[in-house]
Amino acid sequence: MKELEKLIDRIIDRVNVNLREPSFDAGPFVRHLIPFDQYVKFYAFYGLTPYHPLYFHFSHASLAGSYFLGKCVVDHSVLYKSDIRGDELKCKGEVLHKDCLAIPLHDDEVIRIKDSFLVKTLVHNHSHDPENPEEFLIQNAVALHYANIHGSSVEGSFIGPFSTVDLTTLHDCVIGRFAYVQAGELSHQEVAAGHIWIRCGDRFDFSYQFDPAVLDTYVAMEPGRMPTGAFIDFIESHKGTFQAVYDSGLTECRTAIGHGSSLSRYAVLRGETVIGDNVLVAQRAFLKDAWLGKGANAQENCYVICSHLGGDNVTAHGGKIIHAQLGQKVFVGFNAFLRGRPDTILKVGEETVIMPHTIIDLEEPVEIPAGRIVWGLVRNRADLDRHSVAASELVKVQGEWTLGEMRFQGSGSAFVRSFQHRIEHILEENGAYFDGIRNLGHAQKEQMISFNVIQPYRQGNREGIYPSIDIRP
Amino acid sequence: MKELEKLIDRIIDRVNVNLREPSFDAGPFVRHLIPFDQYVKFYAFYGLTPYHPLYFHFSHASLAGSYFLGKCVVDHSVLYKSDIRGDELKCKGEVLHKDCLAIPLHDDEVIRIKDSFLVKTLVHNHSHDPENPEEFLIQNAVALHYANIHGSSVEGSFIGPFSTVDLTTLHDCVIGRFAYVQAGELSHQEVAAGHIWIRCGDRFDFSYQFDPAVLDTYVAMEPGRMPTGAFIDFIESHKGTFQAVYDSGLTECRTAIGHGSSLSRYAVLRGETVIGDNVLVAQRAFLKDAWLGKGANAQENCYVICSHLGGDNVTAHGGKIIHAQLGQKVFVGFNAFLRGRPDTILKVGEETVIMPHTIIDLEEPVEIPAGRIVWGLVRNRADLDRHSVAASELVKVQGEWTLGEMRFQGSGSAFVRSFQHRIEHILEENGAYFDGIRNLGHAQKEQMISFNVIQPYRQGNREGIYPSIDIRP
């Protein structure tokens, strides 16, 4: 058996040992998921800028098609077309505030991935685990297609396709497909597929459950096979354009972009696309006939097609926006899927929050008023009424409140404030408020990025494995 | 002052300390030679194959446009568009025979470049210094455009443009432009520009001196400026086509090539070019309307244009062949310049040896018979008579013999045998004799090469310097 097969088996064993309690076998999901020749076919790449502390260490790993930025250590792992973006890691000397504690960092934070198998997974932000502030750790873990691991240390867990673990430390958990969890810390738990769950201690708890039958039409998965459903169909229909981007050696800018903006050379640009000032377009973003106003952004695995973003829009990792007009400061959460059609345009008013994993897939034109919070599944105007609330109403909620499949418990105003606070923070991090001198963010810092390309062994026992590499300033 | 400027000054100082005795100042040649923005503009790259032991270590170095293969260590150096090809390094356990000694290698050999400044320089083969068999060392050295450092450890030396140091350990030497030296070991010596010198102990000594006025028309150089003359004019006229090769992400093969052959993705291919079996085309080779017969090769900085190579032809690093027809086993040495014209074709008969640094620049059609040894400058048939001899005549020489500016001393037959032996050895190394199973050489081993791309800091104090990188199996 070749080295890479042994490595994958070893990862499966390690994950399964952790998942004895939920009694979950990751093996069938992982073992034949990626054809072996794919591991050799795609190069890995890492970014270099003057702004991000530099340290990369890769050993005994397969990294096909994966991207790295910031301090990353990867050992005994398989990362397939994943993004490990360490541009929001904490720095030495920073102080982490948690409850009443102030913990100063004695070293720069590092993303450390060990004995894990990540497919098309995004890893971003920094560890929110106060027990280990210098390490954003992903260990004995499996994450499948288009999962987001955001600000979450993960140990011994299985994360299904299109699911998001956000600001949540996981120990020995199974996260179902398209589930979104933001819950501080979870141990030995299963989160059901299509469960959208935001819990902040005893301040609030938001919970929505997608209808399993409907969910299957968007994302289904059988062990050992690619996910299926409308999300994958949509992504696959645009896949060809990305291959050209990877194959080209293109380094110069391909279009006029606004001042203070950056457009990754690994993004796809089509049609009449306009990129305003302070806009961040990350690698693996797809823009076609898109208008991105000042301070808007498109992160990894975002698609903005025939759409207009008014400005200061956050489109989180995996957000898709098709035939839509978004007002200023509209927020579109992780893996949200907003699909209007040429004759059924989606309009979204200012400062509306499309919650993570919301599906808006229109049968008729829908106009979402300004200042709303939207979740779940919206296909028409009637759906919208059952899956949204005005922020100004939600702030009045205290205690329990239900609407359709949504259950809320706690302080509505704390919930709304937490979203508003986070959106502001993301805009700052992205560089939306750059004034030419101050408020530098990702959009500005990644203007001068250079990409380095690494390749695996292409033959022999180590086929698909990368040489050990250690990169320092 | 920025880091890179300091580094260059430091290298100049170190070289000059070594060159106190010939009293040579490398500073004016080096200091403003390369505009600083060029150091940021070009990526460096290294090859990975299952055949070559792997170890790369780069620290405090600028590597713009340079290529590395095999075990290479580069510290405190500036390598600009240079080729460091460690695919003929000795391996652990091999035994180096020197005079009556047999020295077993206790480790794989490594190319180690330290405190040196190399511009468009080729480094190849392995150290022939029995005092340090595990290290092919280049230290405190400057080598300029299209110099070849071949099988030669070099310390404290200045090597001018288009010159070649071949199988010669240098200590504190100055090698003039377009000089070729193969002399075992040299200390504190100056070799004049255009001096072609092959000495093998007391067995033979071949020496030819180009007329300085003629030499200037081919290669001249003023301190701090690019070399000028016909060689550079020729190279510059083809430069644009290379940029496209570096910019493209091309990885698949662009033309049908023979069995057992490899064509570097960093070679330029134009017109109707035919590549037979067991052919090696290295990076930075240029082929246009070229016919390369079985077992032929084109190394780094070779140009084969409107020419026919009959088979088993060695075209050494920097050899240029234009409007020529070469019979089987014609050898063209380092930096030789063979230029026929559409109406003045050069024909070269079988097994003829065009010695390194020979200039054949035709005013009239010339046909060189089979089995000749050619050197110096040949523009017409009369020149050929003064600058060549039949190998069958030369073998009879014993003692002193002169012809024009050429002086020979010693055993003609030892000289001829040494060339024949070397040509056979190169053909073996290149894989010309591969039979589908045995006699694997470079042409076969580099078929499955993959290229890794590294980039420097693009801003700040370290602009143009590369991060430290350490790569192991």
mmCIF file of N, CA and C in Angstrom, chain B residues 166-256:
data_model
loop_
_atom_site.group_PDB
_atom_site.id
_atom_site.type_symbol
_atom_site.label_atom_id
_atom_site.label_comp_id
_atom_site.label_asym_id
_atom_site.label_seq_id
_atom_site.Cartn_x
_atom_site.Cartn_y
_atom_site.Cartn_z
ATOM 1 N N ASP B 166 35.697 24.818 -16.238
ATOM 2 C CA ASP B 166 35.283 23.434 -16.472
ATOM 3 C C ASP B 166 36.243 22.490 -15.755
ATOM 4 N N LEU B 167 35.730 21.706 -14.833
ATOM 5 C CA LEU B 167 36.530 20.692 -14.130
ATOM 6 C C LEU B 167 37.797 21.294 -13.533
ATOM 7 N N THR B 168 37.654 22.485 -12.982
ATOM 8 C CA THR B 168 38.821 23.229 -12.495
ATOM 9 C C THR B 168 38.494 23.880 -11.161
ATOM 10 N N THR B 169 39.246 23.559 -10.145
ATOM 11 C CA THR B 169 39.047 24.210 -8.857
ATOM 12 C C THR B 169 39.746 25.567 -8.887
ATOM 13 N N LEU B 170 38.992 26.622 -8.578
ATOM 14 C CA LEU B 170 39.551 27.982 -8.619
ATOM 15 C C LEU B 170 39.706 28.526 -7.205
ATOM 16 N N HIS B 171 40.868 29.082 -6.924
ATOM 17 C CA HIS B 171 41.050 29.856 -5.700
ATOM 18 C C HIS B 171 41.559 31.230 -6.099
ATOM 19 N N ASP B 172 40.795 32.253 -5.787
ATOM 20 C CA ASP B 172 41.282 33.622 -5.941
ATOM 21 C C ASP B 172 41.774 33.903 -7.360
ATOM 22 N N CYS B 173 40.911 33.644 -8.330
ATOM 23 C CA CYS B 173 41.281 33.854 -9.731
ATOM 24 C C CYS B 173 40.347 34.863 -10.388
ATOM 25 N N VAL B 174 40.833 35.467 -11.458
ATOM 26 C CA VAL B 174 39.997 36.328 -12.288
ATOM 27 C C VAL B 174 39.971 35.717 -13.688
ATOM 28 N N ILE B 175 38.766 35.392 -14.140
ATOM 29 C CA ILE B 175 38.613 34.763 -15.456
ATOM 30 C C ILE B 175 37.981 35.797 -16.377
ATOM 31 N N GLY B 176 38.692 36.163 -17.422
ATOM 32 C CA GLY B 176 38.203 37.191 -18.348
ATOM 33 C C GLY B 176 37.002 36.708 -19.139
ATOM 34 N N ARG B 177 36.350 37.633 -19.805
ATOM 35 C CA ARG B 177 35.144 37.292 -20.552
ATOM 36 C C ARG B 177 35.468 36.294 -21.659
ATOM 37 N N PHE B 178 34.538 35.405 -21.896
ATOM 38 C CA PHE B 178 34.621 34.385 -22.942
ATOM 39 C C PHE B 178 35.895 33.541 -22.855
ATOM 40 N N ALA B 179 36.511 33.505 -21.683
ATOM 41 C CA ALA B 179 37.636 32.574 -21.511
ATOM 42 C C ALA B 179 37.076 31.198 -21.162
ATOM 43 N N TYR B 180 37.789 30.174 -21.595
ATOM 44 C CA TYR B 180 37.427 28.803 -21.225
ATOM 45 C C TYR B 180 38.642 28.180 -20.570
ATOM 46 N N VAL B 181 38.449 27.659 -19.367
ATOM 47 C CA VAL B 181 39.590 27.068 -18.686
ATOM 48 C C VAL B 181 39.220 25.694 -18.136
ATOM 49 N N GLN B 182 40.076 24.723 -18.458
ATOM 50 C CA GLN B 182 39.916 23.371 -17.933
ATOM 51 C C GLN B 182 41.323 22.950 -17.551
ATOM 52 N N ALA B 183 41.653 23.157 -16.270
ATOM 53 C CA ALA B 183 43.069 23.062 -15.907
ATOM 54 C C ALA B 183 43.303 22.414 -14.550
ATOM 55 N N GLY B 184 42.308 21.679 -14.040
ATOM 56 C CA GLY B 184 42.527 20.957 -12.773
ATOM 57 C C GLY B 184 42.406 21.842 -11.556
ATOM 58 N N GLU B 185 43.353 22.749 -11.371
ATOM 59 C CA GLU B 185 43.304 23.636 -10.211
ATOM 60 C C GLU B 185 44.102 24.897 -10.508
ATOM 61 N N LEU B 186 43.545 26.037 -10.150
ATOM 62 C CA LEU B 186 44.248 27.309 -10.367
ATOM 63 C C LEU B 186 44.155 28.152 -9.100
ATOM 64 N N SER B 187 45.251 28.827 -8.778
ATOM 65 C CA SER B 187 45.256 29.720 -7.620
ATOM 66 C C SER B 187 45.869 31.053 -8.004
ATOM 67 N N HIS B 188 45.215 32.128 -7.579
ATOM 68 C CA HIS B 188 45.771 33.469 -7.765
ATOM 69 C C HIS B 188 46.248 33.693 -9.193
ATOM 70 N N GLN B 189 45.386 33.364 -10.136
ATOM 71 C CA GLN B 189 45.774 33.568 -11.530
ATOM 72 C C GLN B 189 44.745 34.418 -12.247
ATOM 73 N N GLU B 190 45.182 35.123 -13.276
ATOM 74 C CA GLU B 190 44.237 35.781 -14.171
ATOM 75 C C GLU B 190 44.262 35.045 -15.497
ATOM 76 N N VAL B 191 43.087 34.723 -15.996
ATOM 77 C CA VAL B 191 43.005 34.111 -17.322
ATOM 78 C C VAL B 191 42.447 35.189 -18.247
ATOM 79 N N ALA B 192 43.176 35.482 -19.316
ATOM 80 C CA ALA B 192 42.809 36.606 -20.187
ATOM 81 C C ALA B 192 41.483 36.343 -20.897
ATOM 82 N N ALA B 193 40.797 37.422 -21.220
ATOM 83 C CA ALA B 193 39.566 37.312 -22.000
ATOM 84 C C ALA B 193 39.867 36.573 -23.299
ATOM 85 N N GLY B 194 38.962 35.683 -23.683
ATOM 86 C CA GLY B 194 39.113 34.991 -24.955
ATOM 87 C C GLY B 194 40.237 33.968 -24.986
ATOM 88 N N HIS B 195 40.746 33.599 -23.831
ATOM 89 C CA HIS B 195 41.780 32.564 -23.790
ATOM 90 C C HIS B 195 41.104 31.198 -23.618
ATOM 91 N N ILE B 196 41.388 30.284 -24.532
ATOM 92 C CA ILE B 196 40.819 28.935 -24.469
ATOM 93 C C ILE B 196 41.950 28.016 -24.054
ATOM 94 N N TRP B 197 41.800 27.411 -22.905
ATOM 95 C CA TRP B 197 42.945 26.736 -22.308
ATOM 96 C C TRP B 197 42.523 25.404 -21.695
ATOM 97 N N ILE B 198 43.088 24.333 -22.234
ATOM 98 C CA ILE B 198 42.814 22.999 -21.692
ATOM 99 C C ILE B 198 44.142 22.362 -21.327
ATOM 100 N N ARG B 199 44.310 22.113 -20.061
ATOM 101 C CA ARG B 199 45.562 21.510 -19.611
ATOM 102 C C ARG B 199 45.239 20.287 -18.774
ATOM 103 N N CYS B 200 45.928 19.199 -19.065
ATOM 104 C CA CYS B 200 45.701 17.996 -18.268
ATOM 105 C C CYS B 200 47.050 17.554 -17.718
ATOM 106 N N GLY B 201 47.373 18.062 -16.544
ATOM 107 C CA GLY B 201 48.658 17.741 -15.899
ATOM 108 C C GLY B 201 49.787 17.945 -16.893
ATOM 109 N N ASP B 202 50.641 16.944 -17.039
ATOM 110 C CA ASP B 202 51.706 17.070 -18.038
ATOM 111 C C ASP B 202 51.406 16.225 -19.271
ATOM 112 N N ARG B 203 50.132 15.808 -19.420
ATOM 113 C CA ARG B 203 49.784 14.994 -20.587
ATOM 114 C C ARG B 203 49.576 15.853 -21.827
ATOM 115 N N PHE B 204 48.840 16.963 -21.670
ATOM 116 C CA PHE B 204 48.699 17.868 -22.818
ATOM 117 C C PHE B 204 48.280 19.253 -22.349
ATOM 118 N N ASP B 205 48.498 20.202 -23.222
ATOM 119 C CA ASP B 205 48.147 21.592 -22.923
ATOM 120 C C ASP B 205 47.750 22.245 -24.240
ATOM 121 N N PHE B 206 46.463 22.614 -24.344
ATOM 122 C CA PHE B 206 45.938 23.247 -25.554
ATOM 123 C C PHE B 206 45.639 24.698 -25.214
ATOM 124 N N SER B 207 46.076 25.605 -26.074
ATOM 125 C CA SER B 207 45.870 27.012 -25.753
ATOM 126 C C SER B 207 45.591 27.809 -27.023
ATOM 127 N N TYR B 208 44.524 28.589 -26.981
ATOM 128 C CA TYR B 208 44.192 29.448 -28.123
ATOM 129 C C TYR B 208 43.776 30.805 -27.576
ATOM 130 N N GLN B 209 44.194 31.849 -28.250
ATOM 131 C CA GLN B 209 43.849 33.188 -27.784
ATOM 132 C C GLN B 209 43.087 33.928 -28.883
ATOM 133 N N PHE B 210 41.837 34.356 -28.562
ATOM 134 C CA PHE B 210 41.091 35.178 -29.524
ATOM 135 C C PHE B 210 41.743 36.548 -29.648
ATOM 136 N N ASP B 211 41.718 37.081 -30.841
ATOM 137 C CA ASP B 211 42.151 38.457 -31.093
ATOM 138 C C ASP B 211 41.233 39.398 -30.300
ATOM 139 N N PRO B 212 41.782 40.230 -29.415
ATOM 140 C CA PRO B 212 40.928 41.073 -28.558
ATOM 141 C C PRO B 212 39.967 41.957 -29.351
ATOM 142 N N ALA B 213 40.405 42.469 -30.495
ATOM 143 C CA ALA B 213 39.532 43.361 -31.276
ATOM 144 C C ALA B 213 38.331 42.589 -31.817
ATOM 145 N N VAL B 214 38.586 41.380 -32.303
ATOM 146 C CA VAL B 214 37.490 40.552 -32.806
ATOM 147 C C VAL B 214 36.572 40.156 -31.651
ATOM 148 N N LEU B 215 37.182 39.781 -30.538
ATOM 149 C CA LEU B 215 36.404 39.363 -29.369
ATOM 150 C C LEU B 215 35.415 40.446 -28.956
ATOM 151 N N ASP B 216 35.882 41.696 -28.985
ATOM 152 C CA ASP B 216 35.006 42.805 -28.586
ATOM 153 C C ASP B 216 33.734 42.875 -29.426
ATOM 154 N N THR B 217 33.820 42.482 -30.685
ATOM 155 C CA THR B 217 32.599 42.550 -31.500
ATOM 156 C C THR B 217 31.598 41.484 -31.054
ATOM 157 N N TYR B 218 32.093 40.415 -30.426
ATOM 158 C CA TYR B 218 31.181 39.376 -29.934
ATOM 159 C C TYR B 218 30.781 39.589 -28.476
ATOM 160 N N VAL B 219 31.754 39.921 -27.657
ATOM 161 C CA VAL B 219 31.405 40.191 -26.263
ATOM 162 C C VAL B 219 32.381 41.197 -25.661
ATOM 163 N N ALA B 220 31.813 42.331 -25.264
ATOM 164 C CA ALA B 220 32.584 43.364 -24.586
ATOM 165 C C ALA B 220 31.857 43.677 -23.287
ATOM 166 N N MET B 221 32.559 44.278 -22.363
ATOM 167 C CA MET B 221 31.870 44.634 -21.122
ATOM 168 C C MET B 221 32.542 45.804 -20.438
ATOM 169 N N GLU B 222 31.711 46.751 -20.033
ATOM 170 C CA GLU B 222 32.207 47.826 -19.189
ATOM 171 C C GLU B 222 31.664 47.628 -17.788
ATOM 172 N N PRO B 223 32.431 48.014 -16.782
ATOM 173 C CA PRO B 223 31.974 47.815 -15.403
ATOM 174 C C PRO B 223 30.570 48.372 -15.180
ATOM 175 N N GLY B 224 29.736 47.588 -14.512
ATOM 176 C CA GLY B 224 28.416 48.061 -14.112
ATOM 177 C C GLY B 224 27.392 48.072 -15.224
ATOM 178 N N ARG B 225 27.771 47.603 -16.416
ATOM 179 C CA ARG B 225 26.807 47.574 -17.506
ATOM 180 C C ARG B 225 26.683 46.156 -18.033
ATOM 181 N N MET B 226 25.586 45.926 -18.730
ATOM 182 C CA MET B 226 25.377 44.639 -19.378
ATOM 183 C C MET B 226 26.511 44.399 -20.370
ATOM 184 N N PRO B 227 26.878 43.150 -20.614
ATOM 185 C CA PRO B 227 27.807 42.895 -21.713
ATOM 186 C C PRO B 227 27.169 43.370 -23.019
ATOM 187 N N THR B 228 27.991 43.685 -23.990
ATOM 188 C CA THR B 228 27.488 44.071 -25.315
ATOM 189 C C THR B 228 28.124 43.155 -26.360
ATOM 190 N N GLY B 229 27.700 43.308 -27.600
ATOM 191 C CA GLY B 229 28.291 42.523 -28.683
ATOM 192 C C GLY B 229 27.290 41.570 -29.311
ATOM 193 N N ALA B 230 27.785 40.826 -30.289
ATOM 194 C CA ALA B 230 26.908 39.983 -31.107
ATOM 195 C C ALA B 230 26.197 38.897 -30.296
ATOM 196 N N PHE B 231 26.865 38.348 -29.272
ATOM 197 C CA PHE B 231 26.208 37.294 -28.476
ATOM 198 C C PHE B 231 24.962 37.840 -27.779
ATOM 199 N N ILE B 232 25.152 38.956 -27.102
ATOM 200 C CA ILE B 232 24.031 39.542 -26.358
ATOM 201 C C ILE B 232 22.950 40.022 -27.328
ATOM 202 N N ASP B 233 23.366 40.613 -28.449
ATOM 203 C CA ASP B 233 22.366 41.050 -29.440
ATOM 204 C C ASP B 233 21.504 39.867 -29.879
ATOM 205 N N PHE B 234 22.177 38.756 -30.123
ATOM 206 C CA PHE B 234 21.455 37.559 -30.549
ATOM 207 C C PHE B 234 20.481 37.095 -29.457
ATOM 208 N N ILE B 235 20.963 37.018 -28.233
ATOM 209 C CA ILE B 235 20.126 36.534 -27.129
ATOM 210 C C ILE B 235 18.951 37.480 -26.890
ATOM 211 N N GLU B 236 19.254 38.780 -26.900
ATOM 212 C CA GLU B 236 18.189 39.761 -26.637
ATOM 213 C C GLU B 236 17.092 39.679 -27.696
ATOM 214 N N SER B 237 17.484 39.339 -28.919
ATOM 215 C CA SER B 237 16.482 39.298 -29.990
ATOM 216 C C SER B 237 15.484 38.154 -29.784
ATOM 217 N N HIS B 238 15.794 37.217 -28.883
ATOM 218 C CA HIS B 238 14.873 36.105 -28.611
ATOM 219 C C HIS B 238 14.268 36.155 -27.218
ATOM 220 N N LYS B 239 14.581 37.204 -26.491
ATOM 221 C CA LYS B 239 14.225 37.266 -25.075
ATOM 222 C C LYS B 239 12.710 37.243 -24.838
ATOM 223 N N GLY B 240 11.988 37.975 -25.686
ATOM 224 C CA GLY B 240 10.542 38.110 -25.474
ATOM 225 C C GLY B 240 9.824 36.778 -25.404
ATOM 226 N N THR B 241 10.266 35.832 -26.208
ATOM 227 C CA THR B 241 9.569 34.545 -26.237
ATOM 228 C C THR B 241 9.707 33.812 -24.909
ATOM 229 N N PHE B 242 10.797 34.061 -24.192
ATOM 230 C CA PHE B 242 10.963 33.386 -22.906
ATOM 231 C C PHE B 242 9.989 33.917 -21.865
ATOM 232 N N GLN B 243 9.754 35.225 -21.896
ATOM 233 C CA GLN B 243 8.884 35.783 -20.861
ATOM 234 C C GLN B 243 7.528 35.083 -20.860
ATOM 235 N N ALA B 244 7.020 34.792 -22.054
ATOM 236 C CA ALA B 244 5.719 34.122 -22.153
ATOM 237 C C ALA B 244 5.767 32.747 -21.498
ATOM 238 N N VAL B 245 6.903 32.073 -21.618
ATOM 239 C CA VAL B 245 7.051 30.744 -21.022
ATOM 240 C C VAL B 245 7.016 30.827 -19.496
ATOM 241 N N TYR B 246 7.657 31.841 -18.940
ATOM 242 C CA TYR B 246 7.646 31.980 -17.480
ATOM 243 C C TYR B 246 6.270 32.399 -16.979
ATOM 244 N N ASP B 247 5.591 33.233 -17.755
ATOM 245 C CA ASP B 247 4.292 33.735 -17.312
ATOM 246 C C ASP B 247 3.206 32.679 -17.396
ATOM 247 N N SER B 248 3.371 31.726 -18.294
ATOM 248 C CA SER B 248 2.299 30.754 -18.460
ATOM 249 C C SER B 248 2.387 29.699 -17.377
ATOM 250 N N GLY B 249 1.264 29.076 -17.098
ATOM 251 C CA GLY B 249 1.239 28.010 -16.107
ATOM 252 C C GLY B 249 1.324 26.655 -16.779
ATOM 253 N N LEU B 250 1.651 26.704 -18.054
ATOM 254 C CA LEU B 250 1.730 25.522 -18.903
ATOM 255 C C LEU B 250 2.420 24.343 -18.227
ATOM 256 N N THR B 251 1.766 23.223 -18.188
ATOM 257 C CA THR B 251 2.449 22.056 -17.649
ATOM 258 C C THR B 251 2.376 20.868 -18.602
ATOM 259 N N GLU B 252 1.392 20.858 -19.458
ATOM 260 C CA GLU B 252 1.293 19.695 -20.345
ATOM 261 C C GLU B 252 2.285 19.844 -21.504
ATOM 262 N N CYS B 253 2.552 18.741 -22.160
ATOM 263 C CA CYS B 253 3.514 18.740 -23.251
ATOM 264 C C CYS B 253 2.901 19.446 -24.457
ATOM 265 N N ARG B 254 3.726 20.254 -25.127
ATOM 266 C CA ARG B 254 3.178 21.107 -26.178
ATOM 267 C C ARG B 254 3.330 20.531 -27.567
ATOM 268 N N THR B 255 4.072 19.447 -27.681
ATOM 269 C CA THR B 255 4.282 18.879 -29.000
ATOM 270 C C THR B 255 4.536 17.395 -28.820
ATOM 271 N N ALA B 256 4.371 16.636 -29.889
ATOM 272 C CA ALA B 256 4.704 15.222 -29.810
ATOM 273 C C ALA B 256 6.216 15.117 -29.705
#
